[in-house]
């Protein structure tokens, strides 16, 4: 185990230059093979990725390396509290396009954003529910769909006035957002229409297109359900878009504590 920890630290400290994408005459980005860094994040009692209060230099290096890759416009893979995700800076339109290309994702399917703290939601979304409701659901395995604010990149999901926002119950990705000081665009680490992934080896075919892969080990109960997605954009009502892994507890909060009414997808 010491060998692997030392090896991971050496990788994290290694600062190699990235190969830039090559743009064809047709304007499509054709990726050179990136010098992908696979960085191993410590685990807490087998219960998922974390950052302890006494976080060592290895965790700091992993964060710094990942932040640099994001700021350079690359896509990275990160653990969350539900499944592994692909992330880039949401305000970087070129990086957002890369995520769609890497996944083979339909451009009409929206990407969620991920922030570090509750107060960040108010910057990028228009909130019409009580802050206490947000705090009861987040951080956690829930995506809240809200009306987007004008400050959010208008080339991110330009076909809708709404955006899904997450604060995963995962110290690493929350700290990553804080260090970037802007939201991450976040989606599952898999080719579209394939299963969600709960270990990094499951999306190894995508590694050559990623600048950094943060390996936090197997995630959670490995249910692969992803977050519960709930639309809270309408005053006094909610609509479940995806049941996900926290359906019952989310509905209990929305109805039992705050008296919101369910709106059928119809």
mmCIF file of C-alpha atoms in Angstrom:
data_model
loop_
_atom_site.group_PDB
_atom_site.id
_atom_site.type_symbol
_atom_site.label_atom_id
_atom_site.label_comp_id
_atom_site.label_asym_id
_atom_site.label_seq_id
_atom_site.Cartn_x
_atom_site.Cartn_y
_atom_site.Cartn_z
ATOM 1 C CA UNK A 1 0.000 0.000 0.000
ATOM 2 C CA UNK A 2 2.884 2.378 0.791
ATOM 3 C CA UNK A 3 4.238 1.821 -2.717
ATOM 4 C CA UNK A 4 0.950 2.845 -4.291
ATOM 5 C CA UNK A 5 0.628 5.912 -2.067
ATOM 6 C CA UNK A 6 4.184 6.994 -2.900
ATOM 7 C CA UNK A 7 3.572 6.326 -6.569
ATOM 8 C CA UNK A 8 0.373 8.383 -6.527
ATOM 9 C CA UNK A 9 2.202 11.275 -4.863
ATOM 10 C CA UNK A 10 4.917 11.198 -7.514
ATOM 11 C CA UNK A 11 2.301 11.339 -10.248
ATOM 12 C CA UNK A 12 0.506 14.234 -8.590
ATOM 13 C CA UNK A 13 3.715 16.251 -8.346
ATOM 14 C CA UNK A 14 4.642 15.615 -11.931
ATOM 15 C CA UNK A 15 3.793 18.615 -14.091
ATOM 16 C CA UNK A 16 4.034 17.523 -17.702
ATOM 17 C CA UNK A 17 2.808 19.686 -20.532
ATOM 18 C CA UNK A 18 -0.574 18.801 -22.023
ATOM 19 C CA UNK A 19 -1.019 18.162 -25.710
ATOM 20 C CA UNK A 20 -3.471 20.750 -27.089
ATOM 21 C CA UNK A 21 -6.426 19.640 -29.176
ATOM 22 C CA UNK A 22 -5.999 19.785 -32.936
ATOM 23 C CA UNK A 23 -8.795 21.602 -34.775
ATOM 24 C CA UNK A 24 -9.688 20.304 -38.222
ATOM 25 C CA UNK A 25 -10.787 22.527 -41.113
ATOM 26 C CA UNK A 26 -14.355 21.456 -40.388
ATOM 27 C CA UNK A 27 -13.994 22.852 -36.885
ATOM 28 C CA UNK A 28 -14.270 19.482 -35.114
ATOM 29 C CA UNK A 29 -11.766 18.912 -32.297
ATOM 30 C CA UNK A 30 -9.728 15.787 -32.918
ATOM 31 C CA UNK A 31 -7.902 14.877 -29.737
ATOM 32 C CA UNK A 32 -4.308 13.878 -29.513
ATOM 33 C CA UNK A 33 -3.674 11.353 -26.792
ATOM 34 C CA UNK A 34 -3.347 13.370 -23.606
ATOM 35 C CA UNK A 35 -0.669 12.623 -21.056
ATOM 36 C CA UNK A 36 -3.383 11.410 -18.684
ATOM 37 C CA UNK A 37 -2.571 11.539 -14.990
ATOM 38 C CA UNK A 38 -4.252 8.879 -12.831
ATOM 39 C CA UNK A 39 -4.153 10.131 -9.251
ATOM 40 C CA UNK A 40 -5.134 8.002 -6.253
ATOM 41 C CA UNK A 41 -7.177 9.698 -3.546
ATOM 42 C CA UNK A 42 -7.220 8.424 0.033
ATOM 43 C CA UNK A 43 -10.334 6.683 1.313
ATOM 44 C CA UNK A 44 -12.046 6.939 4.698
ATOM 45 C CA UNK A 45 -13.055 3.547 6.133
ATOM 46 C CA UNK A 46 -14.090 2.337 2.674
ATOM 47 C CA UNK A 47 -16.879 4.889 2.616
ATOM 48 C CA UNK A 48 -15.929 6.904 -0.424
ATOM 49 C CA UNK A 49 -13.592 9.783 -1.288
ATOM 50 C CA UNK A 50 -12.874 12.412 1.320
ATOM 51 C CA UNK A 51 -10.530 15.129 2.497
ATOM 52 C CA UNK A 52 -9.607 14.778 6.176
ATOM 53 C CA UNK A 53 -9.043 17.930 8.203
ATOM 54 C CA UNK A 54 -5.365 17.060 8.446
ATOM 55 C CA UNK A 55 -5.150 16.523 4.683
ATOM 56 C CA UNK A 56 -1.606 15.760 3.628
ATOM 57 C CA UNK A 57 0.450 17.180 0.805
ATOM 58 C CA UNK A 58 -0.619 14.338 -1.483
ATOM 59 C CA UNK A 59 -4.273 15.471 -1.400
ATOM 60 C CA UNK A 60 -3.218 19.080 -1.910
ATOM 61 C CA UNK A 61 -1.149 18.067 -4.924
ATOM 62 C CA UNK A 62 -4.041 16.105 -6.414
ATOM 63 C CA UNK A 63 -6.326 19.125 -5.994
ATOM 64 C CA UNK A 64 -3.769 21.505 -7.493
ATOM 65 C CA UNK A 65 -3.107 19.216 -10.450
ATOM 66 C CA UNK A 66 -6.836 18.823 -11.142
ATOM 67 C CA UNK A 67 -7.516 22.555 -10.819
ATOM 68 C CA UNK A 68 -4.719 23.327 -13.274
ATOM 69 C CA UNK A 69 -6.118 20.866 -15.801
ATOM 70 C CA UNK A 70 -9.567 22.441 -15.487
ATOM 71 C CA UNK A 71 -8.204 25.964 -15.823
ATOM 72 C CA UNK A 72 -6.277 24.874 -18.918
ATOM 73 C CA UNK A 73 -9.599 23.936 -20.523
ATOM 74 C CA UNK A 74 -9.398 20.172 -20.125
ATOM 75 C CA UNK A 75 -11.935 17.582 -18.999
ATOM 76 C CA UNK A 76 -11.218 15.524 -15.879
ATOM 77 C CA UNK A 77 -12.815 12.526 -14.182
ATOM 78 C CA UNK A 78 -13.718 12.840 -10.521
ATOM 79 C CA UNK A 79 -15.511 10.815 -7.852
ATOM 80 C CA UNK A 80 -18.793 12.086 -6.443
ATOM 81 C CA UNK A 81 -21.096 10.696 -3.754
ATOM 82 C CA UNK A 82 -23.022 8.605 -6.291
ATOM 83 C CA UNK A 83 -21.014 7.723 -9.412
ATOM 84 C CA UNK A 84 -17.897 8.896 -11.246
ATOM 85 C CA UNK A 85 -18.289 12.078 -13.245
ATOM 86 C CA UNK A 86 -16.667 14.009 -16.070
ATOM 87 C CA UNK A 87 -16.131 17.648 -15.213
ATOM 88 C CA UNK A 88 -14.915 20.867 -16.795
ATOM 89 C CA UNK A 89 -15.318 24.562 -16.068
ATOM 90 C CA UNK A 90 -18.929 25.454 -16.851
ATOM 91 C CA UNK A 91 -17.965 28.959 -17.945
ATOM 92 C CA UNK A 92 -15.544 27.591 -20.572
ATOM 93 C CA UNK A 93 -17.588 26.900 -23.714
ATOM 94 C CA UNK A 94 -14.764 25.029 -25.449
ATOM 95 C CA UNK A 95 -14.364 22.675 -22.514
ATOM 96 C CA UNK A 96 -18.124 22.086 -22.405
ATOM 97 C CA UNK A 97 -18.031 21.062 -26.080
ATOM 98 C CA UNK A 98 -15.255 18.596 -25.264
ATOM 99 C CA UNK A 99 -17.468 16.814 -22.729
ATOM 100 C CA UNK A 100 -20.171 16.305 -25.354
ATOM 101 C CA UNK A 101 -17.596 14.991 -27.831
ATOM 102 C CA UNK A 102 -15.959 12.646 -25.320
ATOM 103 C CA UNK A 103 -19.287 11.129 -24.273
ATOM 104 C CA UNK A 104 -20.893 11.166 -27.722
ATOM 105 C CA UNK A 105 -23.713 13.002 -25.984
ATOM 106 C CA UNK A 106 -26.710 14.539 -27.743
ATOM 107 C CA UNK A 107 -26.182 18.299 -27.630
ATOM 108 C CA UNK A 108 -29.841 18.772 -26.666
ATOM 109 C CA UNK A 109 -29.280 16.899 -23.390
ATOM 110 C CA UNK A 110 -28.346 19.365 -20.648
ATOM 111 C CA UNK A 111 -25.360 19.233 -18.330
ATOM 112 C CA UNK A 112 -25.691 19.916 -14.619
ATOM 113 C CA UNK A 113 -23.423 22.255 -12.719
ATOM 114 C CA UNK A 114 -21.660 21.494 -9.471
ATOM 115 C CA UNK A 115 -20.805 24.078 -6.803
ATOM 116 C CA UNK A 116 -19.113 23.915 -3.433
ATOM 117 C CA UNK A 117 -21.512 25.705 -1.094
ATOM 118 C CA UNK A 118 -25.196 26.620 -0.750
ATOM 119 C CA UNK A 119 -24.495 30.324 -1.241
ATOM 120 C CA UNK A 120 -22.957 29.578 -4.654
ATOM 121 C CA UNK A 121 -26.349 28.395 -5.905
ATOM 122 C CA UNK A 122 -27.748 31.916 -5.570
ATOM 123 C CA UNK A 123 -25.065 33.249 -7.910
ATOM 124 C CA UNK A 124 -25.827 30.912 -10.793
ATOM 125 C CA UNK A 125 -29.520 30.158 -10.204
ATOM 126 C CA UNK A 126 -32.714 32.006 -9.332
ATOM 127 C CA UNK A 127 -33.978 30.348 -6.164
ATOM 128 C CA UNK A 128 -37.650 30.462 -5.150
ATOM 129 C CA UNK A 129 -37.549 28.008 -2.242
ATOM 130 C CA UNK A 130 -36.385 28.510 1.331
ATOM 131 C CA UNK A 131 -32.680 28.278 1.961
ATOM 132 C CA UNK A 132 -33.466 25.768 4.703
ATOM 133 C CA UNK A 133 -34.900 23.446 2.047
ATOM 134 C CA UNK A 134 -31.655 23.642 0.083
ATOM 135 C CA UNK A 135 -29.722 22.868 3.259
ATOM 136 C CA UNK A 136 -31.942 19.867 4.008
ATOM 137 C CA UNK A 137 -31.132 18.316 0.619
ATOM 138 C CA UNK A 138 -27.573 19.493 0.008
ATOM 139 C CA UNK A 139 -24.842 18.421 0.186
ATOM 140 C CA UNK A 140 -26.243 15.102 -0.927
ATOM 141 C CA UNK A 141 -27.172 12.841 -3.853
ATOM 142 C CA UNK A 142 -29.745 15.282 -5.253
ATOM 143 C CA UNK A 143 -29.755 17.534 -8.330
ATOM 144 C CA UNK A 144 -32.025 20.582 -8.044
ATOM 145 C CA UNK A 145 -33.344 22.030 -11.296
ATOM 146 C CA UNK A 146 -33.786 25.787 -11.012
ATOM 147 C CA UNK A 147 -34.053 28.791 -13.289
ATOM 148 C CA UNK A 148 -30.584 29.838 -14.378
ATOM 149 C CA UNK A 149 -29.186 33.296 -13.706
ATOM 150 C CA UNK A 150 -27.706 35.593 -16.326
ATOM 151 C CA UNK A 151 -24.162 35.091 -15.028
ATOM 152 C CA UNK A 152 -24.094 31.413 -16.018
ATOM 153 C CA UNK A 153 -22.447 30.732 -19.381
ATOM 154 C CA UNK A 154 -25.200 31.185 -21.972
ATOM 155 C CA UNK A 155 -23.558 28.561 -24.188
ATOM 156 C CA UNK A 156 -24.117 25.925 -21.509
ATOM 157 C CA UNK A 157 -27.520 24.365 -22.260
ATOM 158 C CA UNK A 158 -28.566 27.312 -24.482
ATOM 159 C CA UNK A 159 -31.851 25.561 -25.321
ATOM 160 C CA UNK A 160 -33.322 25.890 -21.802
ATOM 161 C CA UNK A 161 -33.763 28.551 -19.133
ATOM 162 C CA UNK A 162 -33.254 25.922 -16.420
ATOM 163 C CA UNK A 163 -30.160 24.248 -15.011
ATOM 164 C CA UNK A 164 -29.552 21.363 -12.643
ATOM 165 C CA UNK A 165 -27.237 22.139 -9.735
ATOM 166 C CA UNK A 166 -25.416 19.703 -7.434
ATOM 167 C CA UNK A 167 -23.411 19.868 -4.222
ATOM 168 C CA UNK A 168 -22.198 16.295 -3.819
ATOM 169 C CA UNK A 169 -21.560 14.953 -0.330
ATOM 170 C CA UNK A 170 -17.920 14.519 -1.293
ATOM 171 C CA UNK A 171 -15.223 16.690 0.216
ATOM 172 C CA UNK A 172 -12.874 16.408 -2.748
ATOM 173 C CA UNK A 173 -15.178 17.739 -5.443
ATOM 174 C CA UNK A 174 -16.575 20.451 -3.163
ATOM 175 C CA UNK A 175 -13.056 21.686 -2.459
ATOM 176 C CA UNK A 176 -12.297 21.494 -6.175
ATOM 177 C CA UNK A 177 -15.202 23.872 -6.894
ATOM 178 C CA UNK A 178 -14.045 26.229 -4.168
ATOM 179 C CA UNK A 179 -10.515 26.351 -5.546
ATOM 180 C CA UNK A 180 -11.762 26.974 -9.095
ATOM 181 C CA UNK A 181 -14.082 29.731 -7.776
ATOM 182 C CA UNK A 182 -16.647 28.877 -10.438
ATOM 183 C CA UNK A 183 -19.042 26.013 -11.161
ATOM 184 C CA UNK A 184 -18.086 22.761 -12.810
ATOM 185 C CA UNK A 185 -20.144 21.270 -15.612
ATOM 186 C CA UNK A 186 -20.741 17.715 -14.457
ATOM 187 C CA UNK A 187 -22.029 14.553 -16.116
ATOM 188 C CA UNK A 188 -21.549 10.823 -15.678
ATOM 189 C CA UNK A 189 -18.195 9.295 -16.657
ATOM 190 C CA UNK A 190 -19.351 6.995 -19.423
ATOM 191 C CA UNK A 191 -20.200 6.982 -23.091
ATOM 192 C CA UNK A 192 -23.811 8.093 -23.531
ATOM 193 C CA UNK A 193 -26.369 5.261 -23.210
ATOM 194 C CA UNK A 194 -23.861 3.046 -21.376
ATOM 195 C CA UNK A 195 -24.001 2.209 -17.661
ATOM 196 C CA UNK A 196 -22.900 4.712 -15.071
ATOM 197 C CA UNK A 197 -19.516 3.944 -13.532
ATOM 198 C CA UNK A 198 -18.544 3.417 -9.890
ATOM 199 C CA UNK A 199 -14.845 2.599 -10.406
ATOM 200 C CA UNK A 200 -12.288 4.247 -12.682
ATOM 201 C CA UNK A 201 -11.379 1.087 -14.599
ATOM 202 C CA UNK A 202 -14.958 0.962 -15.908
ATOM 203 C CA UNK A 203 -14.385 4.004 -18.126
ATOM 204 C CA UNK A 204 -10.771 3.318 -18.989
ATOM 205 C CA UNK A 205 -11.561 3.689 -22.695
ATOM 206 C CA UNK A 206 -12.129 7.406 -22.046
ATOM 207 C CA UNK A 207 -8.846 8.018 -20.216
ATOM 208 C CA UNK A 208 -6.842 9.074 -23.316
ATOM 209 C CA UNK A 209 -9.211 12.049 -23.764
ATOM 210 C CA UNK A 210 -8.988 13.148 -20.125
ATOM 211 C CA UNK A 211 -6.216 15.209 -18.561
ATOM 212 C CA UNK A 212 -6.703 13.837 -15.044
ATOM 213 C CA UNK A 213 -8.475 10.806 -13.618
ATOM 214 C CA UNK A 214 -8.938 11.017 -9.841
ATOM 215 C CA UNK A 215 -9.308 7.504 -8.471
ATOM 216 C CA UNK A 216 -11.259 7.532 -5.205
ATOM 217 C CA UNK A 217 -11.850 3.787 -5.255
ATOM 218 C CA UNK A 218 -15.262 2.091 -5.550
ATOM 219 C CA UNK A 219 -18.109 4.478 -4.748
ATOM 220 C CA UNK A 220 -20.910 4.028 -2.235
ATOM 221 C CA UNK A 221 -23.270 1.081 -2.540
ATOM 222 C CA UNK A 222 -22.512 0.816 -6.271
ATOM 223 C CA UNK A 223 -26.198 1.164 -7.164
ATOM 224 C CA UNK A 224 -25.337 3.228 -10.278
ATOM 225 C CA UNK A 225 -28.641 5.091 -9.935
ATOM 226 C CA UNK A 226 -27.069 8.521 -9.806
ATOM 227 C CA UNK A 227 -28.567 11.516 -8.048
ATOM 228 C CA UNK A 228 -32.278 12.154 -7.640
ATOM 229 C CA UNK A 229 -33.202 14.974 -10.041
ATOM 230 C CA UNK A 230 -36.030 17.263 -8.921
ATOM 231 C CA UNK A 231 -37.382 20.374 -10.663
ATOM 232 C CA UNK A 232 -38.017 23.181 -8.164
ATOM 233 C CA UNK A 233 -38.412 25.975 -10.704
ATOM 234 C CA UNK A 234 -42.177 26.364 -10.126
ATOM 235 C CA UNK A 235 -43.323 28.087 -6.949
ATOM 236 C CA UNK A 236 -44.792 25.684 -4.383
ATOM 237 C CA UNK A 237 -44.428 22.594 -6.589
ATOM 238 C CA UNK A 238 -41.853 19.979 -7.399
ATOM 239 C CA UNK A 239 -41.430 17.492 -10.212
ATOM 240 C CA UNK A 240 -39.255 14.384 -10.048
ATOM 241 C CA UNK A 241 -37.319 14.105 -13.308
ATOM 242 C CA UNK A 242 -35.238 11.092 -12.249
ATOM 243 C CA UNK A 243 -35.896 8.956 -9.187
ATOM 244 C CA UNK A 244 -32.213 8.281 -8.561
ATOM 245 C CA UNK A 245 -30.820 6.985 -5.284
ATOM 246 C CA UNK A 246 -32.484 9.439 -2.869
ATOM 247 C CA UNK A 247 -36.086 9.462 -4.087
ATOM 248 C CA UNK A 248 -37.902 8.640 -0.844
ATOM 249 C CA UNK A 249 -35.878 10.907 1.425
ATOM 250 C CA UNK A 250 -36.170 13.779 -1.064
ATOM 251 C CA UNK A 251 -39.951 13.474 -1.338
ATOM 252 C CA UNK A 252 -40.203 13.288 2.458
ATOM 253 C CA UNK A 253 -38.398 16.625 2.739
ATOM 254 C CA UNK A 254 -40.319 18.346 -0.060
ATOM 255 C CA UNK A 255 -43.788 17.208 0.990
ATOM 256 C CA UNK A 256 -43.545 16.386 4.676
ATOM 257 C CA UNK A 257 -41.444 19.327 5.817
ATOM 258 C CA UNK A 258 -42.142 22.047 3.241
ATOM 259 C CA UNK A 259 -45.589 21.148 1.916
ATOM 260 C CA UNK A 260 -44.696 21.222 -1.766
ATOM 261 C CA UNK A 261 -47.094 19.588 -4.195
ATOM 262 C CA UNK A 262 -46.018 16.981 -6.719
ATOM 263 C CA UNK A 263 -46.401 17.892 -10.367
ATOM 264 C CA UNK A 264 -46.698 14.935 -12.739
ATOM 265 C CA UNK A 265 -44.391 14.828 -15.740
ATOM 266 C CA UNK A 266 -47.562 14.569 -17.797
#
